[in-house]
PDB file of C-alpha atoms in Angstrom:
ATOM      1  CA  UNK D   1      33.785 130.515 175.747  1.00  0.00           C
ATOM      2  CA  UNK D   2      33.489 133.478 173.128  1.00  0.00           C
ATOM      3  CA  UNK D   3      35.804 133.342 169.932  1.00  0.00           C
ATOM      4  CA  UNK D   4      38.734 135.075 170.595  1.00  0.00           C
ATOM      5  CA  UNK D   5      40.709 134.623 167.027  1.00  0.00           C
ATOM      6  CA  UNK D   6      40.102 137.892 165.544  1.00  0.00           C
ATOM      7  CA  UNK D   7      41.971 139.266 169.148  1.00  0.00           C
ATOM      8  CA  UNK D   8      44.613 136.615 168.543  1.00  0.00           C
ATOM      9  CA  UNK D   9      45.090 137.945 165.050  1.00  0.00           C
ATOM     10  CA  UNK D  10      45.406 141.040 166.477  1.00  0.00           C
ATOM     11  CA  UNK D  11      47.492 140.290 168.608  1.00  0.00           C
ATOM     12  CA  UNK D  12      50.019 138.557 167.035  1.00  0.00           C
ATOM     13  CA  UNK D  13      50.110 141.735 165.133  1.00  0.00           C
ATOM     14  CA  UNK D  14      50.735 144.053 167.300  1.00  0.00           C
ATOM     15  CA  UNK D  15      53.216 142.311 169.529  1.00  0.00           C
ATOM     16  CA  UNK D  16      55.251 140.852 166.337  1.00  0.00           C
ATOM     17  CA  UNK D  17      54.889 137.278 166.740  1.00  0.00           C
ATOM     18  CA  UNK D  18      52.984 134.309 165.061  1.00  0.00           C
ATOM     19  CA  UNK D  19      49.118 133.566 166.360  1.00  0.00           C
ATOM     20  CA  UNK D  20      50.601 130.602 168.031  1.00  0.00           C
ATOM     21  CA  UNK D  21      52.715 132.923 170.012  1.00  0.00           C
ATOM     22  CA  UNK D  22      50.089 134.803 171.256  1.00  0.00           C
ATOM     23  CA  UNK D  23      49.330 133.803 175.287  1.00  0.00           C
ATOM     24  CA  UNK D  24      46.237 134.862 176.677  1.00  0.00           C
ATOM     25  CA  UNK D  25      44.982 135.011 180.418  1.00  0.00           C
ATOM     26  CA  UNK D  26      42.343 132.838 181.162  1.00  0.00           C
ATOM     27  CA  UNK D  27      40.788 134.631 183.589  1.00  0.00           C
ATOM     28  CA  UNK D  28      39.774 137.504 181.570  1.00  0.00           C
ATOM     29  CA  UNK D  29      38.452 136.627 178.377  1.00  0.00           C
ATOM     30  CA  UNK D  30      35.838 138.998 179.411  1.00  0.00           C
ATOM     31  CA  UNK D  31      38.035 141.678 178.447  1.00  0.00           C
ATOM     32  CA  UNK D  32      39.487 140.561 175.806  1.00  0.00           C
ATOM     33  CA  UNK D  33      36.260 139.609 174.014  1.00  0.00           C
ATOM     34  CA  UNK D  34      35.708 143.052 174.503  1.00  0.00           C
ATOM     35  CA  UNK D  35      38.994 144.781 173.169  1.00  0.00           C
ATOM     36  CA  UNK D  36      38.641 145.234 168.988  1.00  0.00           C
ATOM     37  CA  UNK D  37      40.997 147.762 168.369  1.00  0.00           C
ATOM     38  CA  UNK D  38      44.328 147.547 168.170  1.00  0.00           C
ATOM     39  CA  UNK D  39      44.410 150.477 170.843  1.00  0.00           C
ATOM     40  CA  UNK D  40      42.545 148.018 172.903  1.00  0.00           C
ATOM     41  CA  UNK D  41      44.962 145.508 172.832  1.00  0.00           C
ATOM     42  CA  UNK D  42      48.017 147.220 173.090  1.00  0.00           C
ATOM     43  CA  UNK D  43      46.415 148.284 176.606  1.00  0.00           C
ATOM     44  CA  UNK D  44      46.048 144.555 177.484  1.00  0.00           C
ATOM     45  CA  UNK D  45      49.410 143.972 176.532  1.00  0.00           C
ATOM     46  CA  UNK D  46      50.487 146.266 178.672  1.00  0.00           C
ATOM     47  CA  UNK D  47      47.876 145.239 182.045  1.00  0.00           C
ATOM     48  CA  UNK D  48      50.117 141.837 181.006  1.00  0.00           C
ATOM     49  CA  UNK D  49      46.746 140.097 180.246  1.00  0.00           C
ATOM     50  CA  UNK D  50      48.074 139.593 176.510  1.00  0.00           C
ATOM     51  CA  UNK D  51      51.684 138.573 175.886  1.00  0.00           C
ATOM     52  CA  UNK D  52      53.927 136.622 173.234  1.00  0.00           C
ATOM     53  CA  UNK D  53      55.063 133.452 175.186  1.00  0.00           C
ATOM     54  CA  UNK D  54      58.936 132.440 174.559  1.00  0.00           C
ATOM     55  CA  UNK D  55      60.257 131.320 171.055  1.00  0.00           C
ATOM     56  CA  UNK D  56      61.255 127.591 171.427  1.00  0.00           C
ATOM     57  CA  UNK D  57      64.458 126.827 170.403  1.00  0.00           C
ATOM     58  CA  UNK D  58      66.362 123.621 169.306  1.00  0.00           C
ATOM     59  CA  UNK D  59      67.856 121.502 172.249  1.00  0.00           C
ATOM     60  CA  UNK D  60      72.164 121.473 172.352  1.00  0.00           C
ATOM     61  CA  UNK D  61      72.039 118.751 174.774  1.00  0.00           C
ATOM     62  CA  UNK D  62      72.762 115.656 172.122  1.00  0.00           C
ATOM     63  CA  UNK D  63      75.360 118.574 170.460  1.00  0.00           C
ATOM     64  CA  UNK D  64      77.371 118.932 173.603  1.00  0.00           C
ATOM     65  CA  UNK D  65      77.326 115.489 174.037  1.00  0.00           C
ATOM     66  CA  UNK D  66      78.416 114.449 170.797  1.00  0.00           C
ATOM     67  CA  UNK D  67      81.331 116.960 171.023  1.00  0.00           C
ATOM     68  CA  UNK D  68      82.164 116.057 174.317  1.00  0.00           C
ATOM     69  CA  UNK D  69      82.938 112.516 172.876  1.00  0.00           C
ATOM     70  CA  UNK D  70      84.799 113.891 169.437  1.00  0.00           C
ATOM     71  CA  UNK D  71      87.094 115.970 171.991  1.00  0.00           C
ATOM     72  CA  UNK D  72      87.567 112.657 173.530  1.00  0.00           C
ATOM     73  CA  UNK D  73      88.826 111.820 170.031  1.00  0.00           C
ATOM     74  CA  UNK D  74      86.015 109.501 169.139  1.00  0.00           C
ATOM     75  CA  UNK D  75      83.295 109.616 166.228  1.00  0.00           C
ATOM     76  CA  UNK D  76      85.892 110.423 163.990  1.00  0.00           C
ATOM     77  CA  UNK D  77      86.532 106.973 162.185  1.00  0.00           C
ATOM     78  CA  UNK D  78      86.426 106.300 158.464  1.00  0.00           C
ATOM     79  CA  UNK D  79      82.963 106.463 157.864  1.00  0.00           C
ATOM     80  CA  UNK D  80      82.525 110.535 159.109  1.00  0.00           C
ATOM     81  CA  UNK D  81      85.666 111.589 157.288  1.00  0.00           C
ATOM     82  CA  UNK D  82      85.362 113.374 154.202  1.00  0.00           C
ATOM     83  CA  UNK D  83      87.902 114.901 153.355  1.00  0.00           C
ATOM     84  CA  UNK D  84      91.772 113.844 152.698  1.00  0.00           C
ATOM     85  CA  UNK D  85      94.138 113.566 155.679  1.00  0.00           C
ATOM     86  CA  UNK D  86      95.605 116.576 153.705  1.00  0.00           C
ATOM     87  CA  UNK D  87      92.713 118.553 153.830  1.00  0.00           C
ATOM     88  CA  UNK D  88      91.609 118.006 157.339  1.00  0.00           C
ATOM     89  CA  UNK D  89      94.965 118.754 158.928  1.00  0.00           C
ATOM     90  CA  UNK D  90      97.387 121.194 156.924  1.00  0.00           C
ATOM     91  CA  UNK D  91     100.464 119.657 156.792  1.00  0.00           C
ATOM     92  CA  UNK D  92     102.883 123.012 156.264  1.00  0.00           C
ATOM     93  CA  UNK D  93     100.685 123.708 159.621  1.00  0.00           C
ATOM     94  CA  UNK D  94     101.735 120.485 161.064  1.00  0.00           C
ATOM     95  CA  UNK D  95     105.303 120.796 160.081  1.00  0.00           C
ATOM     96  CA  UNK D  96     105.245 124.873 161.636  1.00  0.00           C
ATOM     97  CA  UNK D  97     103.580 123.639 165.053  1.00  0.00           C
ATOM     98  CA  UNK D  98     106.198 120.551 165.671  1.00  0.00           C
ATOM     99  CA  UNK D  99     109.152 122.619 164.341  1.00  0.00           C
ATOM    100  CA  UNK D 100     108.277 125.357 166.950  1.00  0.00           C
ATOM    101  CA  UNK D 101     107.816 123.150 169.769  1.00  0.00           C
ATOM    102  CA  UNK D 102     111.481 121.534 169.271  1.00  0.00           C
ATOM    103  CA  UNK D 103     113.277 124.871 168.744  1.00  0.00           C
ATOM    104  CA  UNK D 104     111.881 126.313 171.762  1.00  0.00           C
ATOM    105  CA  UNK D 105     112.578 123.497 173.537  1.00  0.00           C
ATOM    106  CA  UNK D 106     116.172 123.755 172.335  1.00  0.00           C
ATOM    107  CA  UNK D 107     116.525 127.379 173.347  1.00  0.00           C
ATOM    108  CA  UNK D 108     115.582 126.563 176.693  1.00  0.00           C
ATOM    109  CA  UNK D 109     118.215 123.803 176.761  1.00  0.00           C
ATOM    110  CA  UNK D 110     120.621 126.221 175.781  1.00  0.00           C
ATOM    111  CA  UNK D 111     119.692 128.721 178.328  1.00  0.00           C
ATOM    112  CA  UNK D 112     119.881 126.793 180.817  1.00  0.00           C
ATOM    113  CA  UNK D 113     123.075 125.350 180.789  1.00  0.00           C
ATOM    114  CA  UNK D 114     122.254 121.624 179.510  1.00  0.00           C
ATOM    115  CA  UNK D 115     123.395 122.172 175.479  1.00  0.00           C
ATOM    116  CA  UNK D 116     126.576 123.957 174.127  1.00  0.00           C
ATOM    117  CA  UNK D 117     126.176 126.220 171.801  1.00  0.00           C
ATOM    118  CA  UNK D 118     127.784 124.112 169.610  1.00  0.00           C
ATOM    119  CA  UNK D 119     125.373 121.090 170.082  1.00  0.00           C
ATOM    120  CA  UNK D 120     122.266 123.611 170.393  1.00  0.00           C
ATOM    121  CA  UNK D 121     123.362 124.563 166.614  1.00  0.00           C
ATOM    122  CA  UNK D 122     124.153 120.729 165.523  1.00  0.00           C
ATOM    123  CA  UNK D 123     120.431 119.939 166.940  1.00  0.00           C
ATOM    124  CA  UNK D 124     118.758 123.187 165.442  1.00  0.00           C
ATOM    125  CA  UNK D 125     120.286 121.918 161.983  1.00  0.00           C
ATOM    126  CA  UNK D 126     119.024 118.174 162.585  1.00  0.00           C
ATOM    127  CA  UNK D 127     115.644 119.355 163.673  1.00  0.00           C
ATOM    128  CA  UNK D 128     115.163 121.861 160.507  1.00  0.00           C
ATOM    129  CA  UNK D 129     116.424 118.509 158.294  1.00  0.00           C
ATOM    130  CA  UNK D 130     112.958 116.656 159.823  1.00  0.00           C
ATOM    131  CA  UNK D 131     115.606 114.053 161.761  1.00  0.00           C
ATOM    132  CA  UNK D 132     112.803 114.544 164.961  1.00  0.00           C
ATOM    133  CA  UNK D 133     109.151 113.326 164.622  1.00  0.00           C
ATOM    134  CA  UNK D 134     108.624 115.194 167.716  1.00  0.00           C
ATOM    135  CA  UNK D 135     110.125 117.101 171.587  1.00  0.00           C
ATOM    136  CA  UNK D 136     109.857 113.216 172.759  1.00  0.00           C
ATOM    137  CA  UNK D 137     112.114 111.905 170.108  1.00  0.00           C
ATOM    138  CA  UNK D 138     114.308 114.894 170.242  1.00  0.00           C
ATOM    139  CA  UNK D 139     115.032 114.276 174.447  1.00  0.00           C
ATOM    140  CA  UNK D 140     115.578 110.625 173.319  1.00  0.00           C
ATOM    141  CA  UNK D 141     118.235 111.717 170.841  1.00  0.00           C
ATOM    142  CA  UNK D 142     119.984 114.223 173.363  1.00  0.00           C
ATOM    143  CA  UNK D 143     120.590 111.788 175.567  1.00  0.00           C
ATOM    144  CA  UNK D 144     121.705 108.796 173.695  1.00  0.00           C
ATOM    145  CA  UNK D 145     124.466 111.323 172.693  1.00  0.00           C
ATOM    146  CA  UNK D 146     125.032 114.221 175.034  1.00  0.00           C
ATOM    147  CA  UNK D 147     124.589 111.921 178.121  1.00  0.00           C
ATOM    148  CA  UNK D 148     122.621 114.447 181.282  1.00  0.00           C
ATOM    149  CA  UNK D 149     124.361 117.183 180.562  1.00  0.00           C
TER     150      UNK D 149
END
């Protein structure tokens, strides 16, 4: 078997990769003993008796599984947290999304028969006040007091 690096460095030139990259076919080392110009192997690169195998990359697999079980809601204890409960969910955003949900919620009572206006505007009032943790509390409060409307 004839030495073959100075092709290899060539190669790896030419084609843009690292030496390691650098594939070449067994069955003609012949002709690639022979090619020492970088003419020379261009043309084997393009017979496809040179080419620059595929970069290896880094496996997701353990990745997607380790977010599969975070969106799960797990891996998230005290010892991965770093931040304050603050920073790692807004609370003005909190406050905005469950404020949102209730008035909506309320506007579709309205429209649809099941609140007065007068009651939709007593609950709107409550729910800007905080009085509702969330929808669920809100339906529990509606009918303690307005019955199935």
């Amino acid at each position: 078997m004839s030495d073959l690096s100075a092709q290899k460095r060539l190669a790896a030139d030419v084609l843009d990769v690292g030496k390691n990259r650098v594939w070449f076919d067994p069955d003609a080392q012949g002709d690639i003993a022979e090619a020492i110009t970088r003419e020379d192997i261009r043309d084997l690169v393009d017979q496809g008796t040179i080419r620059a195998e595929e970069k290896q990359g880094n496996s997701r697999g353990r990745a997607r599984e380790r977010d599969a079980k975070r969106a799960y809601g797990h891996r998230k204890g005290p010892g991965t947290r770093r931040g304050k409960a603050g920073a790692r969910q807004n609370e003005k955003e909190q406050w905005k999304n469950s404020i949102r949900a209730q008035r909506q919620e309320l506007r579709e009572l309205r429209d649809d028969g099941e609140l007065t206006p007068a009651q939709y505007r007593q609950l709107y009032n409550m729910a800007k006040g905080g009085e509702f943790d969330s929808v669920r509390r809100m339906h529990n409060y509606i009918d303690e007091h307005y019955g199935d409307n």
